Tab-separated table of C-alpha atoms in Angstrom:
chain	number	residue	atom	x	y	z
A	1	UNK	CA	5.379	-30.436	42.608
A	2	UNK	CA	7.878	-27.769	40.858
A	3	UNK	CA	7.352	-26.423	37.758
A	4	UNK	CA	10.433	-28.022	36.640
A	5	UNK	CA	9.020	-31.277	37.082
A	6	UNK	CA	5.375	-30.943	35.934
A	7	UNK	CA	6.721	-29.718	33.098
A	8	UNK	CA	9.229	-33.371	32.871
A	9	UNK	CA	6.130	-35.032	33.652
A	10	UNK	CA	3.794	-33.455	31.319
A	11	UNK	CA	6.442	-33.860	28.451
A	12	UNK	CA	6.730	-37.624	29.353
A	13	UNK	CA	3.037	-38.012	29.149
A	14	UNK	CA	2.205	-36.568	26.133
A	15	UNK	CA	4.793	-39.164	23.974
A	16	UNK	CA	3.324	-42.419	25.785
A	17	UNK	CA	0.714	-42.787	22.600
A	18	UNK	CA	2.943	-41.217	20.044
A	19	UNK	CA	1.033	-41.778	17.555
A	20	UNK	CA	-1.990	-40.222	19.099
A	21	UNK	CA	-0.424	-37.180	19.963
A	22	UNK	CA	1.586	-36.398	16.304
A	23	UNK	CA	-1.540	-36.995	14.474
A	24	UNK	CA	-3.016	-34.227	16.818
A	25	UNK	CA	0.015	-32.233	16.081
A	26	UNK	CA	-0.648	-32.572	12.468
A	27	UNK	CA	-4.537	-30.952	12.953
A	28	UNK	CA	-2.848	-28.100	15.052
A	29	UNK	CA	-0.035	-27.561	12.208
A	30	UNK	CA	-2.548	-27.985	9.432
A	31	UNK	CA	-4.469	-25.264	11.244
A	32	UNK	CA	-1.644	-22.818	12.185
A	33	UNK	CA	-0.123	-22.888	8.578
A	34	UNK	CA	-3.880	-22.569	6.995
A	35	UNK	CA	-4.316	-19.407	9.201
A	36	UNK	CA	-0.919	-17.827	8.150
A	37	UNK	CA	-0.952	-18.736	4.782
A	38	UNK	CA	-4.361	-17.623	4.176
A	39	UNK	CA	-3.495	-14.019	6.129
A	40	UNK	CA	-0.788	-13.659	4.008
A	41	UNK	CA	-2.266	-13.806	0.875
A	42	UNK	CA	-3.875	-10.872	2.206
A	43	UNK	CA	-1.087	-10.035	3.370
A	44	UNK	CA	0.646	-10.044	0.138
A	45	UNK	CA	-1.867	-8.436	-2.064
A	46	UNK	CA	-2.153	-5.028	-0.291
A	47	UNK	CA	1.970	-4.918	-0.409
A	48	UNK	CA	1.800	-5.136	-4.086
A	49	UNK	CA	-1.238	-2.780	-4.574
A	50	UNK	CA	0.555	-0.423	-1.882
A	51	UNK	CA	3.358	-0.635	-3.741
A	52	UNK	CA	2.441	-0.177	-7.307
A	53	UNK	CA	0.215	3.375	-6.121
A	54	UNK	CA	3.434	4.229	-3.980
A	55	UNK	CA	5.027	4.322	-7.614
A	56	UNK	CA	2.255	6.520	-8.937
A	57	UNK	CA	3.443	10.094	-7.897
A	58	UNK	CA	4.485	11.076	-4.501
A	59	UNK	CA	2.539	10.076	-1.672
A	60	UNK	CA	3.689	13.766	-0.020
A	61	UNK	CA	1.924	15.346	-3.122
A	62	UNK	CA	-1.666	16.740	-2.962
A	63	UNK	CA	-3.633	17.845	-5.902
A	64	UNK	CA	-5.997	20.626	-5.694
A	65	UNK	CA	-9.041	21.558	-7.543
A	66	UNK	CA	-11.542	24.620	-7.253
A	67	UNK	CA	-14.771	22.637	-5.938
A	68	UNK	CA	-16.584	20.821	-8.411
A	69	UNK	CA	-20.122	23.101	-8.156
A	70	UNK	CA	-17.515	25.862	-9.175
A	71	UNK	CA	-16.511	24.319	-12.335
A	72	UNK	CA	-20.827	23.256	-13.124
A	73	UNK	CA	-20.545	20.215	-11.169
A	74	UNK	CA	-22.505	19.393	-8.789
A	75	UNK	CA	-20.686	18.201	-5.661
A	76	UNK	CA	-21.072	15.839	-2.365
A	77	UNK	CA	-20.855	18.880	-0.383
A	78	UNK	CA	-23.180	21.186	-2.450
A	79	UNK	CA	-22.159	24.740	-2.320
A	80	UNK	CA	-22.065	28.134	-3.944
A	81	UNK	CA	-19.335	29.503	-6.359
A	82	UNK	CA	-18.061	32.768	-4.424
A	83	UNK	CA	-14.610	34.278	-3.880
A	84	UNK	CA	-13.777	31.453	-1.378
A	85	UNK	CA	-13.710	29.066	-4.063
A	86	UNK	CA	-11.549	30.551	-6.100
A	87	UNK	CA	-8.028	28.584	-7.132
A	88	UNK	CA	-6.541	32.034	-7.792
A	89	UNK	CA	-3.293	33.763	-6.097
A	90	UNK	CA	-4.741	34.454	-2.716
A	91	UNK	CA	-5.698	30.947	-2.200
A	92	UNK	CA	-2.432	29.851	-3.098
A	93	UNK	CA	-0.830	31.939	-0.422
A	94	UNK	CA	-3.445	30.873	2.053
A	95	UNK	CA	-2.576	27.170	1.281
A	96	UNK	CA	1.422	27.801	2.037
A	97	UNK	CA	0.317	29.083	4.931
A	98	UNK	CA	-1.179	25.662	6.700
A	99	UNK	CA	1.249	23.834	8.868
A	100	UNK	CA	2.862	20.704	7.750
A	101	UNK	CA	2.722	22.181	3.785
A	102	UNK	CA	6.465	22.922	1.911
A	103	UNK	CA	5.549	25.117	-1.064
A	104	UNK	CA	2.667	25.356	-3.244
A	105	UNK	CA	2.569	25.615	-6.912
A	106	UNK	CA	-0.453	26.522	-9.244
A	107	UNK	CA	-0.721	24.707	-12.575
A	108	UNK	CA	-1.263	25.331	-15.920
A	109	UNK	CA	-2.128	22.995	-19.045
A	110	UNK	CA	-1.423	23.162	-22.257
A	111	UNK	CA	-2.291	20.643	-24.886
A	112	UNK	CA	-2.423	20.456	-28.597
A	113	UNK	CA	1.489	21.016	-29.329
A	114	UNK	CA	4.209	19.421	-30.971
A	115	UNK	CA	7.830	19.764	-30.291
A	116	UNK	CA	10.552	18.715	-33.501
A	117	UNK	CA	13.288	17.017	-32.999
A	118	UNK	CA	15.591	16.062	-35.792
A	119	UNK	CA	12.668	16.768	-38.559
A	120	UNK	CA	10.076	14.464	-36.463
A	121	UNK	CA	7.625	16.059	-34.500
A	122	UNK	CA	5.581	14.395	-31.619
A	123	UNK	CA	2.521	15.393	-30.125
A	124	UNK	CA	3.069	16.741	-26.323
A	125	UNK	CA	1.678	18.699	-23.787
A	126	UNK	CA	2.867	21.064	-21.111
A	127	UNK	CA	2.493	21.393	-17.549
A	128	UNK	CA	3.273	24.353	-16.151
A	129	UNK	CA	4.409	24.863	-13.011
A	130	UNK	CA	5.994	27.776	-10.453
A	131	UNK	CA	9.808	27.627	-11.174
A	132	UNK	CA	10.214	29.332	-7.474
A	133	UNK	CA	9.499	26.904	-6.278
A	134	UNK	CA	10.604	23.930	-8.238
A	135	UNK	CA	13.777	22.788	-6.467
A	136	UNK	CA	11.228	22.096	-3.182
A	137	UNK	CA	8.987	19.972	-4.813
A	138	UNK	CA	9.461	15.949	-4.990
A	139	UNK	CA	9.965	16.183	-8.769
A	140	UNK	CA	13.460	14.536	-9.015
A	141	UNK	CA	15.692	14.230	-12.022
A	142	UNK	CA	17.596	11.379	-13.883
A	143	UNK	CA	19.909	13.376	-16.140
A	144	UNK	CA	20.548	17.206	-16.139
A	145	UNK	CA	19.581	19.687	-13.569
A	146	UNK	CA	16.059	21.697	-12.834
A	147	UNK	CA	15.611	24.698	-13.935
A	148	UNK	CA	16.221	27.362	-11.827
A	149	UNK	CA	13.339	30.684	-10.992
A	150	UNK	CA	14.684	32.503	-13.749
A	151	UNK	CA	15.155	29.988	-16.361
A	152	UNK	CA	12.186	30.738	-17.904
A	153	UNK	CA	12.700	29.027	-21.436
A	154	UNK	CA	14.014	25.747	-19.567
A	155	UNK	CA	12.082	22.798	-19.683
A	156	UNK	CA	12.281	19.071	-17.845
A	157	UNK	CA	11.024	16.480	-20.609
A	158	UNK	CA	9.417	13.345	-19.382
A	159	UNK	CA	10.984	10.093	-19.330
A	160	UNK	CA	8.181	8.929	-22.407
A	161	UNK	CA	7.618	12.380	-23.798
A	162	UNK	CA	8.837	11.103	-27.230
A	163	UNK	CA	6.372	7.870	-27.402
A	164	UNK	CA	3.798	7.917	-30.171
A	165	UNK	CA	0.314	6.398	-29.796
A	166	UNK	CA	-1.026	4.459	-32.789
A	167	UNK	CA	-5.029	4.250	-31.928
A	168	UNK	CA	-6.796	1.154	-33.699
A	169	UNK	CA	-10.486	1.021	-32.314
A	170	UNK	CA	-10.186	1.172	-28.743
A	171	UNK	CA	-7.011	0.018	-27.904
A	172	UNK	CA	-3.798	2.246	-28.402
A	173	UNK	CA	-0.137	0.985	-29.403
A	174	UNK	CA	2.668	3.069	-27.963
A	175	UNK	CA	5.794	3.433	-30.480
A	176	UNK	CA	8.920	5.297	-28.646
A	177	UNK	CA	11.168	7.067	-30.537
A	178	UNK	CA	14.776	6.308	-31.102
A	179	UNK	CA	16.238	9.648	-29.748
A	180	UNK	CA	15.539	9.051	-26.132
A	181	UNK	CA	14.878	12.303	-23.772
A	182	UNK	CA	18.138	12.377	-22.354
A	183	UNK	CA	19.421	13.188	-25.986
A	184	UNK	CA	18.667	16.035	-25.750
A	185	UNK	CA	19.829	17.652	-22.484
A	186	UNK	CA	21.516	21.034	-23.256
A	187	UNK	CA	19.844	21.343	-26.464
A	188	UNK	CA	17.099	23.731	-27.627
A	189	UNK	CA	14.251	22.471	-29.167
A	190	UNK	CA	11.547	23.867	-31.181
A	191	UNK	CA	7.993	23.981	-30.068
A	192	UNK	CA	4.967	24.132	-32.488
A	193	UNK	CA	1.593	25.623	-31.281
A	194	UNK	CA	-1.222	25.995	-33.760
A	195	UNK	CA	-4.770	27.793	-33.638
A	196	UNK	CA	-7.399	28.815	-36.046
A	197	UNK	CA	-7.722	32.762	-36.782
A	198	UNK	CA	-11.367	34.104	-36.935
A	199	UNK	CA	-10.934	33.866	-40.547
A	200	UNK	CA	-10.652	29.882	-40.106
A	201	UNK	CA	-6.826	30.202	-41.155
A	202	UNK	CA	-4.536	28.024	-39.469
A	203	UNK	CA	-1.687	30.083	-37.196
A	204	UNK	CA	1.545	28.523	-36.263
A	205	UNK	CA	3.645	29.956	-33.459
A	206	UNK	CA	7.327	28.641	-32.625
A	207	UNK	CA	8.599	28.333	-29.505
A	208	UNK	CA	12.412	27.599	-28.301
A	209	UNK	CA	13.072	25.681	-25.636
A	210	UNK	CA	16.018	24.593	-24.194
A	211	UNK	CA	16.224	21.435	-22.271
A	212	UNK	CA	17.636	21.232	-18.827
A	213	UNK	CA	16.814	17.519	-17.706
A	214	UNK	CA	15.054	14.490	-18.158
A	215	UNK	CA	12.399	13.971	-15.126
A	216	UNK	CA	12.536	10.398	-13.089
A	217	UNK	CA	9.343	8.874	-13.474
A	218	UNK	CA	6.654	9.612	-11.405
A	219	UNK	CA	3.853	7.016	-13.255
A	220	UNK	CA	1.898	9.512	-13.779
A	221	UNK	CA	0.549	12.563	-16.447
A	222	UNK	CA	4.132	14.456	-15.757
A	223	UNK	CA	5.866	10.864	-17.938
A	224	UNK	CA	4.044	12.062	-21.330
A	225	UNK	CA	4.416	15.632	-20.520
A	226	UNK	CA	6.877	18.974	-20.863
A	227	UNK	CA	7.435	20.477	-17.330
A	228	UNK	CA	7.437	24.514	-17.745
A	229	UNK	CA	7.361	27.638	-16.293
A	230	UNK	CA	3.856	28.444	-15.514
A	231	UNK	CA	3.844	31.310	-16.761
A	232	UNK	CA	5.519	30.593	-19.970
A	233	UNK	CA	2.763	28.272	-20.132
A	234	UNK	CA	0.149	30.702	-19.537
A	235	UNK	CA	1.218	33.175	-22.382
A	236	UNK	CA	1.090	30.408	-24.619
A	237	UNK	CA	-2.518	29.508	-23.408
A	238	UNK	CA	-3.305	32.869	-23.987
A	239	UNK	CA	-2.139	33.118	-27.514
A	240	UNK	CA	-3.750	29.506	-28.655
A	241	UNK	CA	-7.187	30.527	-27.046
A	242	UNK	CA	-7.045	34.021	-27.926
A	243	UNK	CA	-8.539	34.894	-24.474
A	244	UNK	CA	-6.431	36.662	-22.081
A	245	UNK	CA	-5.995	34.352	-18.360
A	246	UNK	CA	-8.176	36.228	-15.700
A	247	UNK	CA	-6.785	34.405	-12.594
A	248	UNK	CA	-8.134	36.484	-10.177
A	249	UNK	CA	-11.784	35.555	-10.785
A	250	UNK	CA	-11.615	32.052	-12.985
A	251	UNK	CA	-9.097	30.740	-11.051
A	252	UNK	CA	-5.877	28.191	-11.856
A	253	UNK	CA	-7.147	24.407	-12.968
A	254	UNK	CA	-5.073	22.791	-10.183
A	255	UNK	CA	-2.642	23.623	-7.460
A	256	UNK	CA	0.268	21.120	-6.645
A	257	UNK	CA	0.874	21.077	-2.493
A	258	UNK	CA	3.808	19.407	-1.169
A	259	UNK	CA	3.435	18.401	2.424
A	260	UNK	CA	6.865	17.533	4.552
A	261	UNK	CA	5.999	13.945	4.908
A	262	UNK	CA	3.306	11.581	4.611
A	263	UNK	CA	2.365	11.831	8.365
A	264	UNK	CA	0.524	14.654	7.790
A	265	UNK	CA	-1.214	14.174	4.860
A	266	UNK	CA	-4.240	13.631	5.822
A	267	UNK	CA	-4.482	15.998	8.174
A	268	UNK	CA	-3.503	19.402	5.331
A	269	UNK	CA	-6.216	17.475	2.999
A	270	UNK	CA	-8.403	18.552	5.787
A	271	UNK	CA	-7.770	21.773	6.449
A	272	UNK	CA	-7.274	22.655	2.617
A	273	UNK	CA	-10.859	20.461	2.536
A	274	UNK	CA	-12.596	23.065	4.963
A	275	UNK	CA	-11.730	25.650	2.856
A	276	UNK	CA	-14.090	24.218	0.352
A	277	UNK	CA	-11.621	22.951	-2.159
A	278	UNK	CA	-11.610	19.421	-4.149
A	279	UNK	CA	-8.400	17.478	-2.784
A	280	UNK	CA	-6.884	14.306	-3.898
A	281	UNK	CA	-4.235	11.843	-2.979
A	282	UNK	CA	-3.099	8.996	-3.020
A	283	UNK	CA	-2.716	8.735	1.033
A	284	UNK	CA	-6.402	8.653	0.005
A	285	UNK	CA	-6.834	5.582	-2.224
A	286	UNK	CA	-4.260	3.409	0.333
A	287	UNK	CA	-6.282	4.580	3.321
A	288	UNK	CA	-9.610	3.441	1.429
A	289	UNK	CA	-7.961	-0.031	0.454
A	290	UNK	CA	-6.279	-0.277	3.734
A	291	UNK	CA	-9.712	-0.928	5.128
A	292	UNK	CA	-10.737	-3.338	2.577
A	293	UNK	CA	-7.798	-5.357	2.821
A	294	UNK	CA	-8.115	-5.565	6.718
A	295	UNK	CA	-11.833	-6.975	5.917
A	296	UNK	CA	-10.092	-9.526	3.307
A	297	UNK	CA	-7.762	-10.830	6.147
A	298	UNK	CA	-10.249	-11.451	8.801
A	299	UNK	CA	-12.370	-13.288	6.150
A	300	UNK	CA	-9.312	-15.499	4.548
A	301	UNK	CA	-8.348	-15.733	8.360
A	302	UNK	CA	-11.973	-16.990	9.208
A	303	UNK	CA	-11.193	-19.594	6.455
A	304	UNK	CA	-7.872	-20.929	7.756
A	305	UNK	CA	-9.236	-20.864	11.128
A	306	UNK	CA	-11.879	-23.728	10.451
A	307	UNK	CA	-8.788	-25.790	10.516
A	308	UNK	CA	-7.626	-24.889	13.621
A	309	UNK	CA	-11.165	-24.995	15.688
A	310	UNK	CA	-11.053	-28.544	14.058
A	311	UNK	CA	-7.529	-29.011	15.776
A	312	UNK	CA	-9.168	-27.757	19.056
A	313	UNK	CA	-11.320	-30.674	19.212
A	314	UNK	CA	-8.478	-32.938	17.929
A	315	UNK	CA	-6.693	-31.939	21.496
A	316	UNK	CA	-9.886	-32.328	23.651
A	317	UNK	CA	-10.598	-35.505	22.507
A	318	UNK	CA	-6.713	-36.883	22.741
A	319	UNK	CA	-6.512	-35.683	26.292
A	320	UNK	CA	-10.057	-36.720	27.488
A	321	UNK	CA	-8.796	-40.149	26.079
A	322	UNK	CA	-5.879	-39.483	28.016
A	323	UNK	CA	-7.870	-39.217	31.054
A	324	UNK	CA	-9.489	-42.835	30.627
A	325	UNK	CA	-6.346	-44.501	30.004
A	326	UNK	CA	-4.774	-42.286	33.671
A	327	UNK	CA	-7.665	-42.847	35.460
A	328	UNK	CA	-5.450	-45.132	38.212
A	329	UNK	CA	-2.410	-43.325	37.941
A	330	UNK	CA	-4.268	-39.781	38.673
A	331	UNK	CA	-5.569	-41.513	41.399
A	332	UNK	CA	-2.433	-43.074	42.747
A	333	UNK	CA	-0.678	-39.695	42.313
A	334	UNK	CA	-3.278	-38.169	44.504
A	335	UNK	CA	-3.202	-40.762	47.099
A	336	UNK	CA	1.041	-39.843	47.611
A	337	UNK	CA	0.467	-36.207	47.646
A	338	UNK	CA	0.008	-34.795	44.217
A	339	UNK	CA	-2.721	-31.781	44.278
A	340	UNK	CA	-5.851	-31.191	42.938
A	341	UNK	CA	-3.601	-27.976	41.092
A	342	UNK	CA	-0.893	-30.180	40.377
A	343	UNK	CA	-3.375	-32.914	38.499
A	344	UNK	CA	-5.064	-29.474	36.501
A	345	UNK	CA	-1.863	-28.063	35.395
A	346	UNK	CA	-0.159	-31.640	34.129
A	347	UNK	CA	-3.289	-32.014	31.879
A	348	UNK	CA	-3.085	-28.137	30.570
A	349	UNK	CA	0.642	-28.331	30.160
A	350	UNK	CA	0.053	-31.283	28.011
A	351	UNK	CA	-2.647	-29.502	25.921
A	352	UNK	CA	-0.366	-26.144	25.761
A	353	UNK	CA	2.578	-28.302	24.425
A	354	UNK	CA	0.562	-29.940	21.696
A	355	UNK	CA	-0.840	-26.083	20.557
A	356	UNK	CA	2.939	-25.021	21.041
A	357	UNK	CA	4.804	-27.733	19.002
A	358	UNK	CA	1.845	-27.772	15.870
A	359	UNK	CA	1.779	-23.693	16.270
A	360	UNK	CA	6.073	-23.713	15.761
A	361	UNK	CA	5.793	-26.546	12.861
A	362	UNK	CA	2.989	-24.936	11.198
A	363	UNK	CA	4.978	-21.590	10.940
A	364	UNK	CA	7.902	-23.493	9.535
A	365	UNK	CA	5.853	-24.825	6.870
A	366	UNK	CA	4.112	-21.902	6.216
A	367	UNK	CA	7.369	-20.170	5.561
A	368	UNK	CA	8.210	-22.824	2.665
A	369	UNK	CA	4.866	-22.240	1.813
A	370	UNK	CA	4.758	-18.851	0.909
A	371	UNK	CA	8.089	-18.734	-0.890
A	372	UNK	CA	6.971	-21.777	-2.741
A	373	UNK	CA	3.762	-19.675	-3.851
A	374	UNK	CA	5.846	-16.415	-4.793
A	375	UNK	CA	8.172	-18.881	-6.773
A	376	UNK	CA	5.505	-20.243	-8.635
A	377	UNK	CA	3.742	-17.158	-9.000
A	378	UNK	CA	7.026	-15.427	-10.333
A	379	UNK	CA	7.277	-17.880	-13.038
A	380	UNK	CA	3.902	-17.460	-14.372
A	381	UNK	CA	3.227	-13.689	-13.805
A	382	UNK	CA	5.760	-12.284	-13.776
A	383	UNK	CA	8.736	-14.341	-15.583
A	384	UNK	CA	11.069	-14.496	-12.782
A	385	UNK	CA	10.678	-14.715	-8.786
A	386	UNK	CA	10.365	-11.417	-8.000
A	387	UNK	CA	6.444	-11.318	-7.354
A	388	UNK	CA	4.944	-10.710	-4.055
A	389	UNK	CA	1.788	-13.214	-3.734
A	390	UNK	CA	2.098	-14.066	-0.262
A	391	UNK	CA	3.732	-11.317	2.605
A	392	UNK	CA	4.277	-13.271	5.821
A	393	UNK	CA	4.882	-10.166	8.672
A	394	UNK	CA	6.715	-10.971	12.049
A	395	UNK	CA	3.107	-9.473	14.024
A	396	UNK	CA	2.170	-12.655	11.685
A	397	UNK	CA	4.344	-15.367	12.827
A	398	UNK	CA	4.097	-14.143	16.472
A	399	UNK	CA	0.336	-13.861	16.579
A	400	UNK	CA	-0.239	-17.271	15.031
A	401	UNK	CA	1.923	-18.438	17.604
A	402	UNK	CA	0.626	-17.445	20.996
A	403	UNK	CA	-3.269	-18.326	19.496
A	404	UNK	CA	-2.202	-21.634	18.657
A	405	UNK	CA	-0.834	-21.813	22.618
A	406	UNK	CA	-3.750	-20.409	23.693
A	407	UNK	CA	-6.222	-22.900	21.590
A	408	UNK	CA	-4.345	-25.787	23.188
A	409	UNK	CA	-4.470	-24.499	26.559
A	410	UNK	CA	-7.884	-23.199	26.102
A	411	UNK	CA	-8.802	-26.819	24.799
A	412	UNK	CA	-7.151	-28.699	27.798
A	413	UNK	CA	-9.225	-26.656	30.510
A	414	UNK	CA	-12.268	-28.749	30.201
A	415	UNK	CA	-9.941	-32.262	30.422
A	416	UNK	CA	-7.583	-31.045	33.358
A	417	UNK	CA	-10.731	-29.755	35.626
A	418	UNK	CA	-12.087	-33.429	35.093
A	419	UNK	CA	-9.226	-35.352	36.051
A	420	UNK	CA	-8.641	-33.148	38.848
A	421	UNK	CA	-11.969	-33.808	39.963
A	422	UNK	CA	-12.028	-37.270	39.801
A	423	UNK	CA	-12.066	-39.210	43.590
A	424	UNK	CA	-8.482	-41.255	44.543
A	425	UNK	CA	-10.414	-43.951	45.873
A	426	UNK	CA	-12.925	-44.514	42.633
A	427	UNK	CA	-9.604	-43.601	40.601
A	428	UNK	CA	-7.627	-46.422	42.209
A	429	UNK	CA	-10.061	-49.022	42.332
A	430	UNK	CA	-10.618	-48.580	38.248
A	431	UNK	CA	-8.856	-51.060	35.798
């Protein structure tokens, strides 16, 4: 017998009881969709998580910190404060110097200030960085330009820099201002530093600054903030403190490293790691969830897949029935030449075309199923259709595919050895 015509045969067989084998198709669809929905869901959440931290700063852009025992905190690692641990200029050329890593910048903080625009002042801080070596950074603008290395009294606002904070208890209501940042491209504006002398008088320093562009937003600290030339920033430090900056033996709070892309990521945050500084990420965070969300599949998979081992025995018993009601025929076909091989593979094609038909039905209606969920979800989340509740991947629909093949073939093996087995004579002679 051909594989042509066992295949006829086996498709002939299967729709004798129809209604026997659709209600079997139903378990195996049931199961299928249950299993792909379920994934997706999954699926779905670690897209939108992924997503939303993709948004939060650039996944090429590593922040470094001296090592916490350094700064009187005790760390995982433990460790002494020596030379090594030092943020300072020398570790900043040793951390351009690891492959895979663009430019480097150290960073400096300033908080406490207000800048006036238009007779209002709002609260700000700065952030300075190394205008060298701005333009190769992943800090992109809006409107305007970036400063160039000797612009030293430019300045990139943040897209929220104007937004006032109105604290009541614990919460805090943000109120943004009318003039939006973009305003005030090409325009100088004043800056207003204050510190107490040693005789407890207030001092008030004024600083112009003129503003070059308005910075696209990065979702994080740089949206509130005043980007800077570092070492603008620094003599300003100096003068609110009253200390002078010894970066040679304190140090720099934080070093920005841009990496060429996020493939090696993880592998700089090593190296920069062994040389006993505090690195984060966030390659780090969606590495960290990446395993938790793989755990979350496998269990919602586990779930859905009740349905389908449910499904399995749906097949097993429909083609040991199947067996009962062929007993004579098997025998007859034996009797005119038909194979024990040929009687074993009839039975399994039969089982692999039920797991094949429910598997393609089930990932039809899981399909509707999952834009059906985002569609609802849309409209009560998020006030439109654009939420992602359920992610259905192609690995997805493919995988659930060939495993609901395989769980009917698998559940046709134990039939199709038993009516191969069974005697012509004893098969004939049965009513």
């Amino acid at each position: 017998m051909n594989k042509q015509e066992l295949l006829r045969l086996s498709w002939e067989n299967l729709w004798r009881m129809k209604f026997r084998t659709i209600l079997t198709i139903i378990g195996v669809v049931i199961g299928t969709s249950s299993i792909i929905v379920m994934v997706s869901i999954g699926t779905g959440a670690q897209k939108s998580i992924t997503d939303e931290l993709s948004g939060i700063g650039s996944i090429t852009t590593l922040q470094v910190y001296q090592d916490l025992s350094s700064m009187g905190v005790t760390s995982m690692g433990g460790g002494k404060t020596d030379d090594k641990l030092i943020l300072n200029d020398d570790a900043i050329k040793d951390l351009k110097k690891i492959d895979g890593v663009v430019t480097v910048t150290p960073v400096v903080n300033l908080s406490g200030a207000n800048i006036e625009v238009k007779r209002e002042q709002y609260g700000v801080s700065l952030m300075g960085v190394d205008y060298g070596v701005l333009k190769d950074m992943r800090y992109e603008t809006t409107s305007g330009r970036k400063p160039g290395s000797n612009d030293k009294n430019s300045v990139i606002l943040g897209k929220d820099v104007l937004t006032s904070f109105t604290y009541t208890g614990a919460s805090a209501q943000a109120e943004k201002s009318e003039i939006k940042p973009e305003d005030l491209i090409g325009q100088n504006v004043n800056l207003i530093i204050r510190r107490t002398n040693e005789n407890g008088e207030e001092e008030i320093k004024n600083q112009k600054l003129r503003v070059t562009g308005v910075l696209e937003s990065t979702g994080g600290n740089e949206d509130y903030a005043i980007i800077a030339d570092y070492q603008l920033v620094t003599d300003l430090n100096e003068w609110q403190t009253g200390k002078k900056a010894n970066v040679k033996k304190q140090g720099y709070t934080q070093a920005l490293v841009t990496v060429e892309d996020s493939s090696v990521v993880n592998e700089v945050t090593s190296e920069i790691e062994t040389m006993s500084f505090t690195v984060f990420s966030m390659q780090q965070i969606l590495d960290s969830m990446g395993s938790v969300f793989q755990m979350l599949q496998i269990l919602l998979g586990g779930i859905g897949g009740v349905a389908l081992l449910v499904a399995c025995i749906g097949i097993v018993n429909t083609m040991t029935m199947s067996i009962y009601e062929r007993t004579k025929e098997i025998g007859i076909m034996k009797v005119i030449g038909a194979s024990i091989t040929d009687i074993r593979n009839m039975f399994i094609a039969e089982s692999t075309m039920i797991g094949v038909i429910g598997g393609m039905v089930g990932i039809v209606i899981s399909l509707l199923l999952s834009v059906l969920i985002n569609l609802i979800a849309g409209l009560f989340i998020g006030g439109g259709g654009g939420v992602t509740i359920s992610y259905i991947t192609p690995g997805l629909v493919l995988f659930a595919l060939v495993f609901s093949a395989l769980v009917g073939l698998l559940s046709g093996v134990r039939p199709a050895i038993k009516a191969a087995n069974l005697s012509s004579l004893d098969a004939i002679r049965s009513e």
